[in-house]
Amino acid sequence: MTIPGFFDLQVNGYKGIDFSSPELTKEEFIFACRALLKQGTAGFLPTIITSRVSTFKRNLRLMASAMQDEDLDRALPGIHVEGPFISMEEGARGAHNASWVQPPDIGLLEDLYRWSDGFIQLLTMAADTEGAAALCRHATEKLGLTVSLGHHLATEEDLEQMAAAGARSLTHLGNGIPRLLPRHRNPLWAGIANDDLTAMIIADGHHLPRSLIKTIIRTKGVSKTIAVSDASPIAGLPPGRYNTLGNDVILEESGRLYNPETGYLVGSSSSLLDCMNYLLSLDLLTLEELYDIGFNNPLQLIDIDPASFRGADTHIEYDEDKNEFFLVDEQ
């Protein structure tokens, strides 16, 4: 089986370029996108996280304009907006700035969609905030968005209500939650147990242990599991100290990217090809199942037929001797 590469639903930036920066330029955005598309990511959703309203307005317009360039339009079918309708709670909020978190607001969602020129494909929001179900229903029924749930302290009942309102997935299940949780009733177990919601997992070898990845895959099944990189703007840079997404961070040689003050990870430093090779090394899935998790499933979640997706001018092959995926550049 040959695919053009893997499809990533969550990319916050690349090569030092932050898609949520109020100083982002169109040239920087295009540079980062082109660079990532040469790393085995055949397509992706550029992601803007919880930001000031003025930054949303500016950057959504900028990205939508750039994504219509002929060499990007086939690889970048939409935008992922992660926030601002997430939990204010420490831990659940993750690296998102508390000052910019917003309660569910249909008017603001309509503005975000308009500023993106209709390019928003995926919305991540919390399941446990007042008005969440109404916002989810509006996003799915009126705007045609895919709603994913994350950065919350949701209960089983919260997730059931949101699934009934049209939500279809869970953003980086196992992350975006506090370090310490109630032993039985918590958003991780609730997410794993929900049969209606597909689980997105950050498979970089740092965000989730093998045992949890195995548990999620075995419980959800391959058809309801999706690998994402959650690549931070630091992805593609050498080890060192940086400031990204409002955090002073350390990128270790191992690839672990974290805030030393809080101990929390701040996105990933990996490409999706790196993540898929990590999953391959765990010996949990067949090649066909890995292609589903890294290519077919993410496209289907945002209602794109994988067979019709062109993506970048590359394709991925499998090296049996090295037991790894590698990129073949067709340009």
CSV table of C-alpha atoms in Angstrom, one decimal:
chain,number,residue,atom,x,y,z
A,1,MET,CA,0.0,0.0,0.0
A,2,THR,CA,1.3,3.4,-0.9
A,3,ILE,CA,0.0,6.7,0.5
A,4,PRO,CA,1.3,10.3,-0.3
A,5,GLY,CA,2.3,10.7,3.4
A,6,PHE,CA,0.5,11.1,6.7
A,7,PHE,CA,-2.2,13.6,7.5
A,8,ASP,CA,-1.9,15.6,10.7
A,9,LEU,CA,-5.0,17.2,12.3
A,10,GLN,CA,-2.9,19.3,14.8
A,11,VAL,CA,0.1,21.4,13.8
A,12,ASN,CA,0.7,24.5,15.9
A,13,GLY,CA,3.7,25.7,13.9
A,14,TYR,CA,7.1,24.5,12.6
A,15,LYS,CA,10.7,25.6,12.3
A,16,GLY,CA,10.3,28.4,14.9
A,17,ILE,CA,7.1,29.8,13.2
A,18,ASP,CA,4.1,30.0,15.6
A,19,PHE,CA,0.7,30.0,13.9
A,20,SER,CA,-0.8,31.7,17.0
A,21,SER,CA,1.7,34.6,17.1
A,22,PRO,CA,0.2,38.0,16.7
A,23,GLU,CA,3.3,38.8,14.6
A,24,LEU,CA,2.9,35.9,12.2
A,25,THR,CA,3.5,36.9,8.6
A,26,LYS,CA,2.1,35.3,5.4
A,27,GLU,CA,5.7,34.6,4.3
A,28,GLU,CA,6.6,32.8,7.6
A,29,PHE,CA,3.4,30.8,7.4
A,30,ILE,CA,4.1,29.6,3.9
A,31,PHE,CA,7.7,28.8,4.7
A,32,ALA,CA,6.7,26.7,7.7
A,33,CYS,CA,4.0,24.8,5.8
A,34,ARG,CA,6.3,24.1,2.8
A,35,ALA,CA,9.0,22.9,5.2
A,36,LEU,CA,6.7,20.5,7.0
A,37,LEU,CA,5.3,19.1,3.7
A,38,LYS,CA,8.8,17.9,2.9
A,39,GLN,CA,8.9,15.8,6.1
A,40,GLY,CA,6.4,13.1,5.3
A,41,THR,CA,3.3,15.1,6.2
A,42,ALA,CA,1.3,15.0,3.0
A,43,GLY,CA,-1.3,17.4,4.4
A,44,PHE,CA,-2.3,18.9,7.7
A,45,LEU,CA,-4.6,21.4,9.5
A,46,PRO,CA,-2.6,24.4,10.7
A,47,THR,CA,-3.8,25.0,14.3
A,48,ILE,CA,-4.3,28.2,16.1
A,49,ILE,CA,-4.8,27.9,19.9
A,50,THR,CA,-6.6,30.1,22.4
A,51,SER,CA,-5.6,33.7,21.5
A,52,ARG,CA,-6.7,37.2,21.8
A,53,VAL,CA,-9.8,37.9,19.6
A,54,SER,CA,-7.6,40.4,17.6
A,55,THR,CA,-5.1,37.6,16.9
A,56,PHE,CA,-7.8,35.2,15.8
A,57,LYS,CA,-9.1,37.8,13.4
A,58,ARG,CA,-5.7,38.6,12.0
A,59,ASN,CA,-4.2,35.1,11.8
A,60,LEU,CA,-7.3,33.3,10.5
A,61,ARG,CA,-7.5,35.8,7.6
A,62,LEU,CA,-3.8,35.5,6.9
A,63,MET,CA,-3.8,31.7,7.0
A,64,ALA,CA,-6.9,31.4,4.8
A,65,SER,CA,-5.4,33.7,2.2
A,66,ALA,CA,-2.1,31.8,2.2
A,67,MET,CA,-3.8,28.4,2.0
A,68,GLN,CA,-5.3,29.3,-1.4
A,69,ASP,CA,-1.8,29.4,-3.0
A,70,GLU,CA,-1.7,26.7,-5.6
A,71,ASP,CA,1.1,24.7,-3.9
A,72,LEU,CA,-0.7,24.7,-0.6
A,73,ASP,CA,-4.4,24.4,-1.4
A,74,ARG,CA,-4.3,20.7,-2.1
A,75,ALA,CA,-2.3,19.9,1.1
A,76,LEU,CA,-4.0,22.2,3.6
A,77,PRO,CA,-7.8,21.7,3.3
A,78,GLY,CA,-8.7,23.6,6.5
A,79,ILE,CA,-7.8,25.1,9.8
A,80,HIS,CA,-8.0,23.6,13.3
A,81,VAL,CA,-9.1,26.1,16.0
A,82,GLU,CA,-8.1,24.7,19.4
A,83,GLY,CA,-10.0,27.0,21.9
A,84,PRO,CA,-10.9,29.5,23.1
A,85,PHE,CA,-13.9,27.6,24.4
A,86,ILE,CA,-11.9,25.4,26.9
A,87,SER,CA,-11.7,24.9,30.6
A,88,MET,CA,-10.2,27.6,32.8
A,89,GLU,CA,-9.0,25.0,35.3
A,90,GLU,CA,-5.2,24.6,35.8
A,91,GLY,CA,-4.0,21.4,34.2
A,92,ALA,CA,-7.0,21.0,31.9
A,93,ARG,CA,-6.1,24.3,30.3
A,94,GLY,CA,-2.6,23.1,29.5
A,95,ALA,CA,-0.4,25.7,27.8
A,96,HIS,CA,-3.3,27.9,26.9
A,97,ASN,CA,-3.3,31.4,28.3
A,98,ALA,CA,-6.1,31.8,30.9
A,99,SER,CA,-6.6,35.4,30.1
A,100,TRP,CA,-7.8,34.5,26.6
A,101,VAL,CA,-10.1,31.6,27.4
A,102,GLN,CA,-13.8,32.3,26.6
A,103,PRO,CA,-17.1,30.7,27.6
A,104,PRO,CA,-19.1,29.2,24.7
A,105,ASP,CA,-20.2,32.0,22.5
A,106,ILE,CA,-22.1,31.3,19.2
A,107,GLY,CA,-21.5,34.9,18.0
A,108,LEU,CA,-17.7,34.6,18.5
A,109,LEU,CA,-17.7,31.2,16.7
A,110,GLU,CA,-19.5,32.8,13.8
A,111,ASP,CA,-16.9,35.5,13.7
A,112,LEU,CA,-14.1,33.0,13.7
A,113,TYR,CA,-15.6,31.1,10.9
A,114,ARG,CA,-16.2,34.3,8.9
A,115,TRP,CA,-12.6,35.5,9.5
A,116,SER,CA,-11.3,32.1,8.2
A,117,ASP,CA,-13.3,32.5,5.0
A,118,GLY,CA,-14.9,29.2,5.8
A,119,PHE,CA,-11.6,27.3,6.2
A,120,ILE,CA,-12.2,26.1,9.8
A,121,GLN,CA,-12.6,22.4,9.6
A,122,LEU,CA,-12.0,21.3,13.2
A,123,LEU,CA,-12.9,23.0,16.5
A,124,THR,CA,-11.6,21.8,19.8
A,125,MET,CA,-13.7,22.8,22.8
A,126,ALA,CA,-14.4,21.7,26.4
A,127,ALA,CA,-17.3,19.4,27.0
A,128,ASP,CA,-17.9,20.5,30.6
A,129,THR,CA,-18.7,24.3,30.3
A,130,GLU,CA,-22.1,25.8,30.4
A,131,GLY,CA,-23.5,26.2,27.0
A,132,ALA,CA,-21.1,23.7,25.4
A,133,ALA,CA,-23.8,21.5,23.9
A,134,ALA,CA,-25.5,24.5,22.2
A,135,LEU,CA,-22.3,25.7,20.7
A,136,CYS,CA,-21.4,22.2,19.5
A,137,ARG,CA,-24.8,21.8,17.9
A,138,HIS,CA,-24.4,25.1,16.1
A,139,ALA,CA,-20.9,24.3,15.0
A,140,THR,CA,-21.9,20.9,13.5
A,141,GLU,CA,-25.3,21.6,12.2
A,142,LYS,CA,-25.1,25.3,11.0
A,143,LEU,CA,-21.4,25.5,10.1
A,144,GLY,CA,-20.6,21.9,9.2
A,145,LEU,CA,-17.5,21.8,11.5
A,146,THR,CA,-16.1,18.7,13.1
A,147,VAL,CA,-16.1,19.2,16.9
A,148,SER,CA,-13.5,17.5,19.0
A,149,LEU,CA,-13.5,17.6,22.8
A,150,GLY,CA,-10.5,18.4,25.0
A,151,HIS,CA,-8.9,20.6,27.6
A,152,HIS,CA,-11.6,19.9,30.1
A,153,LEU,CA,-12.5,17.9,33.2
A,154,ALA,CA,-15.5,16.2,31.5
A,155,THR,CA,-17.5,13.4,33.1
A,156,GLU,CA,-19.0,10.4,31.2
A,157,GLU,CA,-22.3,12.3,31.2
A,158,ASP,CA,-20.7,15.4,29.7
A,159,LEU,CA,-19.2,13.4,26.9
A,160,GLU,CA,-22.5,11.6,26.2
A,161,GLN,CA,-24.3,14.9,26.0
A,162,MET,CA,-21.7,16.4,23.6
A,163,ALA,CA,-21.7,13.3,21.4
A,164,ALA,CA,-25.5,13.6,21.1
A,165,ALA,CA,-24.9,17.3,20.1
A,166,GLY,CA,-22.7,16.2,17.3
A,167,ALA,CA,-19.1,16.0,18.7
A,168,ARG,CA,-17.1,13.3,17.0
A,169,SER,CA,-13.7,13.1,18.6
A,170,LEU,CA,-11.4,13.7,21.6
A,171,THR,CA,-8.4,16.0,21.1
A,172,HIS,CA,-5.1,14.5,22.4
A,173,LEU,CA,-6.8,12.0,24.7
A,174,GLY,CA,-4.6,11.5,27.8
A,175,ASN,CA,-3.2,15.1,27.6
A,176,GLY,CA,-4.7,18.5,28.4
A,177,ILE,CA,-5.6,17.2,31.8
A,178,PRO,CA,-4.1,17.7,35.3
A,179,ARG,CA,-1.3,15.5,36.5
A,180,LEU,CA,-3.3,14.1,39.4
A,181,LEU,CA,-6.9,12.9,38.8
A,182,PRO,CA,-9.6,11.1,40.8
A,183,ARG,CA,-8.8,7.4,40.6
A,184,HIS,CA,-12.0,6.2,38.8
A,185,ARG,CA,-14.1,9.2,37.7
A,186,ASN,CA,-12.0,11.4,35.4
A,187,PRO,CA,-11.9,12.6,31.8
A,188,LEU,CA,-9.3,10.1,30.7
A,189,TRP,CA,-11.4,7.0,31.7
A,190,ALA,CA,-14.6,8.8,30.5
A,191,GLY,CA,-13.0,9.4,27.1
A,192,ILE,CA,-11.6,5.9,26.7
A,193,ALA,CA,-15.0,4.4,27.6
A,194,ASN,CA,-17.1,6.5,25.2
A,195,ASP,CA,-17.9,4.4,22.1
A,196,ASP,CA,-19.0,7.4,20.0
A,197,LEU,CA,-15.9,9.5,20.1
A,198,THR,CA,-12.7,8.9,18.1
A,199,ALA,CA,-9.5,9.3,20.1
A,200,MET,CA,-6.7,11.5,18.8
A,201,ILE,CA,-3.4,10.6,20.5
A,202,ILE,CA,0.0,12.3,20.4
A,203,ALA,CA,2.2,9.5,19.5
A,204,ASP,CA,5.6,11.1,19.9
A,205,GLY,CA,6.9,8.8,22.7
A,206,HIS,CA,6.7,11.5,25.3
A,207,HIS,CA,3.1,12.4,25.7
A,208,LEU,CA,1.7,8.9,26.4
A,209,PRO,CA,3.3,5.7,27.7
A,210,ARG,CA,3.1,2.5,25.6
A,211,SER,CA,0.6,1.0,28.0
A,212,LEU,CA,-1.9,3.8,27.6
A,213,ILE,CA,-1.5,3.9,23.8
A,214,LYS,CA,-2.2,0.1,23.8
A,215,THR,CA,-5.2,0.6,26.0
A,216,ILE,CA,-6.7,3.3,23.9
A,217,ILE,CA,-6.2,1.4,20.6
A,218,ARG,CA,-7.5,-1.9,22.1
A,219,THR,CA,-10.6,-0.1,23.5
A,220,LYS,CA,-11.4,2.3,20.7
A,221,GLY,CA,-10.4,0.0,17.9
A,222,VAL,CA,-8.3,1.1,14.9
A,223,SER,CA,-11.3,2.7,13.2
A,224,LYS,CA,-11.7,5.2,16.1
A,225,THR,CA,-8.0,6.0,16.7
A,226,ILE,CA,-6.1,8.8,15.1
A,227,ALA,CA,-2.4,9.8,15.5
A,228,VAL,CA,-1.5,13.5,15.6
A,229,SER,CA,1.9,15.2,16.2
A,230,ASP,CA,0.6,18.3,18.1
A,231,ALA,CA,3.8,19.8,16.6
A,232,SER,CA,4.8,23.0,18.4
A,233,PRO,CA,6.5,25.9,16.7
A,234,ILE,CA,9.7,24.4,18.1
A,235,ALA,CA,9.3,21.3,16.0
A,236,GLY,CA,12.2,21.0,13.5
A,237,LEU,CA,14.6,23.0,15.6
A,238,PRO,CA,17.7,21.7,17.5
A,239,PRO,CA,17.7,21.1,21.3
A,240,GLY,CA,17.9,24.2,23.4
A,241,ARG,CA,15.9,26.7,25.4
A,242,TYR,CA,13.1,28.6,23.6
A,243,ASN,CA,9.9,30.6,24.3
A,244,THR,CA,6.9,29.2,22.5
A,245,LEU,CA,3.1,29.4,23.0
A,246,GLY,CA,3.7,31.8,25.9
A,247,ASN,CA,6.0,29.4,27.7
A,248,ASP,CA,9.7,29.3,28.4
A,249,VAL,CA,10.5,25.8,27.4
A,250,ILE,CA,13.4,23.3,27.1
A,251,LEU,CA,13.8,21.0,24.1
A,252,GLU,CA,15.9,18.0,25.2
A,253,GLU,CA,18.0,15.9,22.8
A,254,SER,CA,15.4,13.1,23.4
A,255,GLY,CA,12.8,15.4,21.8
A,256,ARG,CA,10.9,16.0,25.0
A,257,LEU,CA,9.6,19.6,25.0
A,258,TYR,CA,8.4,21.0,28.3
A,259,ASN,CA,8.0,24.0,30.6
A,260,PRO,CA,10.5,23.5,33.5
A,261,GLU,CA,8.4,25.6,35.9
A,262,THR,CA,5.2,23.6,35.5
A,263,GLY,CA,6.6,20.3,34.3
A,264,TYR,CA,3.9,20.2,31.6
A,265,LEU,CA,4.7,19.3,28.0
A,266,VAL,CA,4.2,22.2,25.5
A,267,GLY,CA,3.3,20.4,22.3
A,268,SER,CA,5.5,18.1,20.5
A,269,SER,CA,8.8,18.5,18.7
A,270,SER,CA,8.0,15.6,16.3
A,271,SER,CA,6.6,15.4,12.8
A,272,LEU,CA,3.8,13.0,12.2
A,273,LEU,CA,6.3,10.7,10.3
A,274,ASP,CA,8.3,10.6,13.5
A,275,CYS,CA,5.2,9.7,15.5
A,276,MET,CA,4.2,7.0,13.0
A,277,ASN,CA,7.6,5.4,13.2
A,278,TYR,CA,7.3,5.4,17.0
A,279,LEU,CA,4.0,3.7,16.8
A,280,LEU,CA,5.5,1.2,14.3
A,281,SER,CA,8.2,0.4,16.9
A,282,LEU,CA,5.6,-0.6,19.5
A,283,ASP,CA,4.6,-3.6,17.4
A,284,LEU,CA,0.9,-3.0,18.2
A,285,LEU,CA,-0.5,-2.5,14.7
A,286,THR,CA,-0.2,-3.9,11.2
A,287,LEU,CA,1.1,-1.6,8.4
A,288,GLU,CA,-2.5,-1.3,7.1
A,289,GLU,CA,-3.7,-0.3,10.5
A,290,LEU,CA,-1.0,2.3,10.8
A,291,TYR,CA,-2.0,3.8,7.5
A,292,ASP,CA,-5.5,4.0,8.8
A,293,ILE,CA,-4.5,5.7,12.0
A,294,GLY,CA,-2.1,8.1,10.3
A,295,PHE,CA,-3.9,8.9,7.0
A,296,ASN,CA,-7.3,7.4,6.3
A,297,ASN,CA,-9.0,8.1,9.7
A,298,PRO,CA,-7.9,11.7,10.1
A,299,LEU,CA,-9.2,12.6,6.6
A,300,GLN,CA,-12.4,10.8,7.2
A,301,LEU,CA,-13.0,12.6,10.5
A,302,ILE,CA,-13.1,15.9,8.6
A,303,ASP,CA,-15.2,14.4,5.8
A,304,ILE,CA,-12.5,14.1,3.1
A,305,ASP,CA,-12.3,11.0,1.0
A,306,PRO,CA,-8.7,9.6,1.4
A,307,ALA,CA,-8.8,8.2,-2.1
A,308,SER,CA,-9.3,11.7,-3.5
A,309,PHE,CA,-6.8,13.5,-1.4
A,310,ARG,CA,-3.7,14.6,-3.4
A,311,GLY,CA,-1.5,16.2,-0.8
A,312,ALA,CA,2.2,17.0,-1.2
A,313,ASP,CA,4.2,15.6,-4.1
A,314,THR,CA,5.6,12.8,-2.0
A,315,HIS,CA,4.8,9.3,-0.9
A,316,ILE,CA,5.6,7.1,2.0
A,317,GLU,CA,7.2,3.6,1.8
A,318,TYR,CA,8.1,1.0,4.3
A,319,ASP,CA,11.6,-0.3,4.7
A,320,GLU,CA,11.3,-3.9,6.0
A,321,ASP,CA,14.9,-4.2,6.9
A,322,LYS,CA,15.0,-1.1,9.1
A,323,ASN,CA,11.3,-1.5,10.1
A,324,GLU,CA,10.5,2.2,9.4
A,325,PHE,CA,8.6,4.4,7.2
A,326,PHE,CA,10.5,6.7,4.9
A,327,LEU,CA,9.7,9.6,2.6
A,328,VAL,CA,10.2,9.4,-1.2
A,329,ASP,CA,10.2,12.9,-2.7
A,330,GLU,CA,8.6,12.9,-6.2
A,331,GLN,CA,9.6,16.4,-7.1
